[in-house]
Coordinates of C-alpha atoms in Angstrom, one line a residue:
X1 CA -6.1 -60.6 -32.2
X2 CA -4.1 -59.7 -34.8
X3 CA -3.3 -56.3 -32.7
X4 CA -2.7 -58.6 -29.7
X5 CA -0.3 -60.8 -32.0
X6 CA 1.3 -57.9 -33.2
X7 CA 2.0 -56.4 -29.9
X8 CA 3.5 -59.5 -28.8
X9 CA 6.0 -59.9 -31.6
X10 CA 6.9 -55.9 -30.7
X11 CA 7.8 -56.7 -27.7
X12 CA 9.5 -60.0 -28.6
X13 CA 11.6 -58.0 -30.9
X14 CA 13.2 -55.7 -28.2
X15 CA 13.0 -58.2 -25.6
X16 CA 14.6 -61.6 -27.3
X17 CA 17.7 -62.9 -26.0
X18 CA 20.5 -61.7 -28.3
X19 CA 24.0 -62.2 -27.9
X20 CA 26.9 -60.5 -26.9
X21 CA 22.6 -55.6 -29.2
X22 CA 26.2 -30.3 -32.8
X23 CA 24.1 -32.1 -30.1
X24 CA 24.5 -31.5 -26.4
X25 CA 23.1 -33.6 -23.6
X26 CA 20.8 -30.9 -22.9
X27 CA 18.1 -31.3 -19.9
X28 CA 14.3 -30.1 -19.9
X29 CA 12.1 -29.3 -22.3
X30 CA 11.8 -26.7 -24.8
X31 CA 8.6 -25.3 -25.8
X32 CA 5.8 -23.5 -24.4
X33 CA 3.2 -26.2 -25.0
X34 CA 1.2 -27.3 -21.9
X35 CA 0.6 -30.8 -23.7
X36 CA 3.9 -31.2 -24.9
X37 CA 5.0 -30.5 -21.1
X38 CA 2.5 -32.7 -20.3
X39 CA 3.5 -35.6 -22.6
X40 CA 7.5 -35.0 -21.7
X41 CA 6.6 -35.6 -18.0
X42 CA 4.6 -38.8 -19.3
X43 CA 7.6 -40.0 -21.2
X44 CA 9.8 -39.2 -18.5
X45 CA 7.9 -40.8 -15.8
X46 CA 7.4 -44.1 -18.2
X47 CA 10.9 -44.2 -18.7
X48 CA 11.9 -44.1 -15.1
X49 CA 9.4 -46.7 -14.3
X50 CA 10.9 -49.2 -17.5
X51 CA 14.6 -48.4 -15.5
X52 CA 15.6 -46.4 -18.5
X53 CA 19.2 -44.9 -18.0
X54 CA 18.2 -42.1 -20.4
X55 CA 15.9 -40.9 -22.9
X56 CA 16.6 -38.3 -25.8
X57 CA 13.8 -36.7 -28.3
X58 CA 14.9 -34.3 -31.3
X59 CA 12.9 -33.0 -33.7
X60 CA 14.1 -30.7 -36.6
X61 CA 17.8 -30.8 -35.4
X62 CA 16.5 -29.5 -31.8
X63 CA 16.6 -31.4 -28.8
X64 CA 13.1 -31.3 -27.1
X65 CA 14.2 -33.9 -24.5
X66 CA 17.2 -35.3 -22.9
X67 CA 17.2 -36.7 -19.6
X68 CA 19.9 -38.3 -17.8
X69 CA 18.1 -40.8 -15.6
X70 CA 20.9 -43.2 -14.3
X71 CA 23.8 -40.8 -12.7
X72 CA 26.0 -43.4 -12.1
X73 CA 26.4 -44.9 -15.6
X74 CA 28.1 -43.4 -18.4
X75 CA 27.4 -45.6 -21.3
X76 CA 25.1 -48.2 -21.8
X77 CA 25.6 -51.5 -24.1
X78 CA 22.8 -50.8 -26.7
X79 CA 22.7 -54.8 -27.9
X80 CA 21.4 -55.3 -31.4
X81 CA 21.1 -51.4 -32.5
X82 CA 24.9 -52.6 -33.2
X83 CA 23.7 -54.5 -35.9
X84 CA 21.9 -51.1 -37.5
X85 CA 25.1 -49.5 -37.2
X86 CA 26.9 -52.4 -39.0
X87 CA 24.6 -52.0 -42.0
X88 CA 25.7 -48.4 -42.0
X89 CA 29.3 -49.2 -41.9
X90 CA 28.6 -51.8 -44.9
X91 CA 26.7 -48.9 -47.0
X92 CA 29.5 -46.6 -46.3
X93 CA 32.2 -49.1 -47.6
X94 CA 29.9 -49.5 -50.5
X95 CA 29.5 -45.8 -51.1
X96 CA 33.6 -45.8 -51.2
X97 CA 33.4 -48.5 -53.7
X98 CA 35.4 -50.7 -51.3
X99 CA 32.4 -53.7 -51.9
X100 CA 29.3 -54.1 -53.1
X101 CA 26.2 -55.8 -51.9
X102 CA 25.8 -58.3 -53.9
X103 CA 29.1 -59.5 -53.8
X104 CA 29.8 -63.1 -52.5
X105 CA 30.9 -63.3 -49.4
X106 CA 33.4 -65.6 -50.1
X107 CA 35.3 -62.8 -52.2
X108 CA 36.4 -61.7 -48.6
X109 CA 36.1 -64.8 -46.5
X110 CA 38.2 -67.6 -48.7
X111 CA 37.0 -70.6 -46.0
X112 CA 33.7 -70.0 -47.6
X113 CA 35.1 -70.6 -51.5
X114 CA 34.0 -74.1 -53.1
X115 CA 31.7 -74.7 -50.1
X116 CA 27.9 -74.9 -49.8
X117 CA 28.3 -71.1 -48.6
X118 CA 30.0 -69.7 -51.8
X119 CA 27.0 -68.1 -53.0
X120 CA 25.9 -66.2 -49.9
X121 CA 26.2 -62.4 -50.8
X122 CA 26.9 -59.7 -48.4
X123 CA 22.9 -58.7 -49.0
X124 CA 21.9 -62.4 -47.7
X125 CA 23.6 -61.3 -44.4
X126 CA 22.0 -57.8 -44.3
X127 CA 18.9 -59.4 -45.0
X128 CA 19.0 -62.4 -42.6
X129 CA 18.4 -64.6 -45.4
X130 CA 21.8 -66.3 -45.5
X131 CA 20.3 -69.7 -44.5
X132 CA 23.6 -70.2 -42.4
X133 CA 23.6 -72.6 -39.3
X134 CA 21.1 -71.4 -36.6
X135 CA 19.5 -72.4 -33.7
X136 CA 18.9 -70.7 -30.5
X137 CA 21.6 -72.9 -28.6
X138 CA 24.0 -72.4 -31.3
X139 CA 24.0 -68.6 -31.7
X140 CA 22.8 -67.8 -27.8
X141 CA 24.9 -69.9 -26.0
X142 CA 27.6 -71.6 -27.9
X143 CA 28.7 -68.2 -30.0
X144 CA 28.5 -66.3 -26.7
X145 CA 31.3 -68.6 -25.3
X146 CA 33.7 -68.2 -28.3
X147 CA 36.7 -66.8 -27.7
X148 CA 36.9 -65.7 -31.4
X149 CA 33.1 -64.9 -32.8
X150 CA 34.2 -63.8 -36.5
X151 CA 36.0 -67.3 -36.7
X152 CA 33.0 -69.1 -35.3
X153 CA 30.4 -67.4 -37.5
X154 CA 32.7 -68.2 -40.6
X155 CA 33.3 -71.9 -39.4
X156 CA 29.3 -72.9 -39.2
X157 CA 27.8 -75.0 -41.8
X158 CA 25.3 -73.9 -44.8
X159 CA 22.1 -74.9 -43.3
X160 CA 19.4 -73.5 -46.6
X161 CA 20.2 -72.1 -49.9
X162 CA 20.6 -68.6 -49.9
X163 CA 17.5 -66.2 -49.8
X164 CA 14.9 -69.0 -48.7
X165 CA 14.6 -68.6 -45.0
X166 CA 14.7 -65.8 -42.6
X167 CA 16.3 -66.2 -39.1
X168 CA 17.9 -63.5 -36.6
X169 CA 21.5 -64.8 -37.2
X170 CA 23.9 -63.0 -35.0
X171 CA 26.8 -65.4 -35.8
X172 CA 26.4 -64.8 -39.7
X173 CA 26.1 -61.1 -39.1
X174 CA 29.5 -61.1 -36.8
X175 CA 31.3 -62.7 -40.4
X176 CA 30.7 -58.5 -41.9
X177 CA 33.5 -58.1 -39.0
X178 CA 35.5 -60.4 -41.6
X179 CA 34.2 -58.7 -44.8
X180 CA 34.5 -55.0 -43.4
X181 CA 38.2 -55.8 -42.6
X182 CA 39.2 -57.1 -46.0
X183 CA 37.2 -54.6 -48.0
X184 CA 38.4 -51.6 -46.1
X185 CA 41.7 -52.6 -45.5
X186 CA 41.9 -51.6 -41.9
X187 CA 40.1 -52.6 -38.8
X188 CA 36.5 -51.9 -38.4
X189 CA 37.0 -50.0 -35.3
X190 CA 39.3 -47.6 -37.1
X191 CA 37.0 -47.4 -40.2
X192 CA 34.2 -47.2 -37.5
X193 CA 36.0 -44.0 -35.9
X194 CA 36.8 -42.6 -39.0
X195 CA 33.7 -42.8 -41.1
X196 CA 30.7 -42.5 -38.5
X197 CA 31.5 -42.2 -34.9
X198 CA 33.8 -39.0 -35.8
X199 CA 32.1 -37.3 -38.2
X200 CA 28.9 -37.3 -35.9
X201 CA 30.7 -36.8 -33.0
X202 CA 29.8 -39.5 -31.0
X203 CA 32.6 -39.1 -28.6
X204 CA 31.4 -41.7 -25.9
X205 CA 30.2 -44.4 -28.6
X206 CA 32.8 -47.8 -29.0
X207 CA 32.5 -51.3 -30.0
X208 CA 33.6 -54.1 -27.7
X209 CA 35.5 -56.8 -29.0
X210 CA 35.6 -60.3 -28.2
X211 CA 38.7 -61.9 -26.3
X212 CA 40.5 -62.1 -29.4
X213 CA 40.0 -58.5 -30.5
X214 CA 37.5 -58.6 -32.8
X215 CA 35.0 -56.0 -32.8
X216 CA 31.2 -57.6 -32.0
X217 CA 29.2 -56.2 -35.0
X218 CA 26.2 -58.1 -33.9
X219 CA 25.7 -56.5 -30.6
X220 CA 28.6 -54.9 -28.9
X221 CA 28.5 -51.3 -29.1
X222 CA 28.1 -49.1 -26.0
X223 CA 26.7 -45.9 -26.3
X224 CA 24.5 -42.9 -25.0
X225 CA 21.2 -41.4 -26.0
X226 CA 22.5 -37.9 -27.2
X227 CA 25.3 -40.4 -29.6
X228 CA 22.4 -42.0 -30.6
X229 CA 20.4 -39.3 -31.6
X230 CA 23.2 -37.5 -33.8
X231 CA 23.1 -41.1 -35.5
X232 CA 19.2 -40.9 -35.8
X233 CA 19.3 -36.9 -37.1
X234 CA 21.7 -38.2 -39.9
X235 CA 19.6 -41.2 -40.9
X236 CA 16.3 -38.6 -40.8
X237 CA 18.4 -36.3 -43.2
X238 CA 18.9 -38.8 -45.4
X239 CA 22.5 -39.6 -44.8
X240 CA 24.1 -36.0 -44.0
X241 CA 25.1 -34.4 -40.6
X242 CA 26.0 -30.8 -40.1
X243 CA 26.1 -30.3 -43.8
X244 CA 28.5 -33.5 -44.8
X245 CA 27.4 -36.6 -46.4
X246 CA 28.2 -39.6 -44.2
X247 CA 26.5 -42.3 -46.0
X248 CA 24.8 -41.8 -49.4
X249 CA 20.8 -41.2 -49.4
X250 CA 20.4 -44.5 -51.7
X251 CA 21.8 -46.5 -49.3
X252 CA 19.9 -45.2 -46.4
X253 CA 16.4 -45.8 -48.2
X254 CA 17.5 -49.2 -49.6
X255 CA 18.3 -50.1 -45.6
X256 CA 15.2 -48.4 -43.9
X257 CA 12.6 -48.1 -46.5
X258 CA 11.7 -51.6 -48.1
X259 CA 11.6 -55.1 -47.0
X260 CA 14.9 -56.8 -48.0
X261 CA 13.0 -60.0 -48.9
X262 CA 9.6 -61.0 -48.7
X263 CA 9.9 -63.6 -45.9
X264 CA 9.8 -60.6 -43.2
X265 CA 8.5 -57.3 -44.4
X266 CA 9.3 -55.6 -41.3
X267 CA 13.1 -56.1 -42.0
X268 CA 15.6 -54.0 -44.0
X269 CA 18.9 -54.4 -44.2
X270 CA 19.4 -54.3 -40.6
X271 CA 16.6 -52.4 -39.5
X272 CA 13.5 -52.9 -38.6
X273 CA 10.6 -51.3 -41.0
X274 CA 6.8 -50.3 -40.7
X275 CA 5.8 -52.4 -43.6
X276 CA 2.4 -54.2 -44.3
X277 CA 3.1 -57.9 -44.3
X278 CA 4.6 -60.8 -42.4
X279 CA 6.4 -59.5 -39.1
X280 CA 9.0 -62.2 -37.7
X281 CA 10.8 -62.2 -34.6
X282 CA 14.4 -62.8 -33.5
X283 CA 13.1 -66.0 -31.6
X284 CA 10.7 -68.3 -33.3
X285 CA 7.3 -68.3 -31.7
X286 CA 5.7 -71.6 -30.4
X287 CA 4.5 -73.8 -33.3
X288 CA 0.8 -73.4 -34.6
X289 CA 1.6 -69.6 -33.5
X290 CA -0.1 -67.2 -36.6
X291 CA 2.6 -65.1 -38.1
X292 CA 1.8 -61.1 -37.3
X293 CA 1.2 -58.8 -39.8
X294 CA 2.8 -55.3 -39.9
X295 CA 3.0 -52.4 -39.9
X296 CA 4.9 -53.0 -36.3
X297 CA 3.3 -49.6 -35.0
X298 CA 0.3 -48.7 -36.8
X299 CA 0.3 -44.9 -35.2
X300 CA 3.8 -44.4 -36.9
X301 CA 4.2 -42.8 -40.2
X302 CA 5.2 -45.6 -43.1
X303 CA 8.5 -44.4 -43.4
X304 CA 9.4 -44.7 -39.6
X305 CA 11.9 -47.3 -38.8
X306 CA 13.8 -48.8 -35.6
X307 CA 17.3 -49.7 -34.8
X308 CA 16.2 -52.4 -31.8
X309 CA 18.4 -54.2 -29.3
X310 CA 17.7 -56.5 -26.1
X311 CA 16.1 -55.2 -22.8
X312 CA 14.4 -52.1 -25.1
X313 CA 17.3 -50.3 -26.3
X314 CA 15.4 -48.0 -29.0
X315 CA 16.4 -46.0 -31.8
X316 CA 13.7 -44.5 -33.4
X317 CA 13.5 -42.4 -36.5
X318 CA 10.8 -40.9 -38.8
X319 CA 12.1 -39.3 -41.4
X320 CA 9.0 -37.3 -43.0
X321 CA 8.4 -35.8 -39.4
X322 CA 12.1 -35.3 -38.8
X323 CA 11.8 -37.2 -35.3
X324 CA 14.4 -38.9 -33.7
X325 CA 14.0 -40.6 -29.9
X326 CA 16.4 -42.8 -28.1
X327 CA 15.5 -44.9 -25.1
X328 CA 19.1 -46.7 -23.2
X329 CA 18.8 -48.6 -19.9
X330 CA 18.0 -51.9 -18.0
X331 CA 15.4 -54.6 -18.7
X332 CA 12.0 -52.9 -18.0
X333 CA 9.9 -54.5 -15.1
X334 CA 6.7 -56.2 -16.5
X335 CA 4.6 -53.7 -14.8
X336 CA 6.6 -50.7 -16.8
X337 CA 7.9 -52.4 -20.1
X338 CA 7.5 -48.9 -22.2
X339 CA 7.0 -51.2 -25.4
X340 CA 8.5 -49.8 -28.6
X341 CA 4.7 -48.6 -30.1
X342 CA 4.3 -47.1 -26.5
X343 CA 7.7 -45.2 -26.6
X344 CA 7.4 -44.1 -29.9
X345 CA 3.5 -42.5 -29.4
X346 CA 5.1 -40.8 -26.4
X347 CA 8.1 -39.4 -28.4
X348 CA 5.9 -38.3 -31.2
X349 CA 3.6 -36.5 -28.6
X350 CA 6.6 -34.6 -27.1
X351 CA 7.5 -33.8 -30.7
X352 CA 4.2 -32.4 -31.2
X353 CA 3.5 -34.9 -33.8
X354 CA 0.4 -36.9 -32.5

């Protein structure tokens, strides 16, 4: 029963209604192992059945598998994988001493000064424990229709005391757009290009904007599997890429290797992690449903983690194994879901880790 409940939560994490979530795009499989070839064929077949646009598997900096499965698609909306990129931008800003995680958001968002939100910190926003107003209609319908999504998020009420509840709050996360612009003194798109996308040579990655031009940091990034694989390789190397420090090792570990609260031990700082303990999903389950228990993917290493988005957008990172795997695409059909645990297991098999 525990395994069944956990799998249902893992599936919901990637399918919940989330508003707006020196590499080359080589083809084929390298390596002589017949098993590896069989695993690669299985992964590609299941990825096709799941209406994937692309899949990429990397180990130790080498592309083992990279397939473009939708020839007419240049980039794919990564939905809430964007959140994990937002976390990294905050980490880079902290590394540059432009902000601190425990700064109050009101320092950068004056509208919160002297209000019930005055004690919300940047860390609360990254941990989804801000206590800001949340319900499914507000977050997945009203906010979607808002022309200025940053202003919408800022103007919502404080619903709970910070740190006392966990909610997958897109509107609250979007407030980080205002925080980053104020802290870095430049548009977020420019900061992302200069500090992350550019250094990683993520040439096909961008963050879409709302009607008034605010980058949608809760779920607006468009990318490709090779670009996200570069991001994953940097993460697997604890923040370094091609000999260059992109984000501090300390921040990568804080974001991906420890729960950001005891309320949901499967969540770091806008990353999903593989810790034991309660696993909460983006949308609350029906009343009376037992809370699932982690780790999210029991067959994966303890230090494994994921950036996840709507419709099974998956970036998997296993630092100890130096494995990175990416899947982007359309919503998988019911008869070919390629769940997070299945994709992770297949990618590790392709890489020779299982």
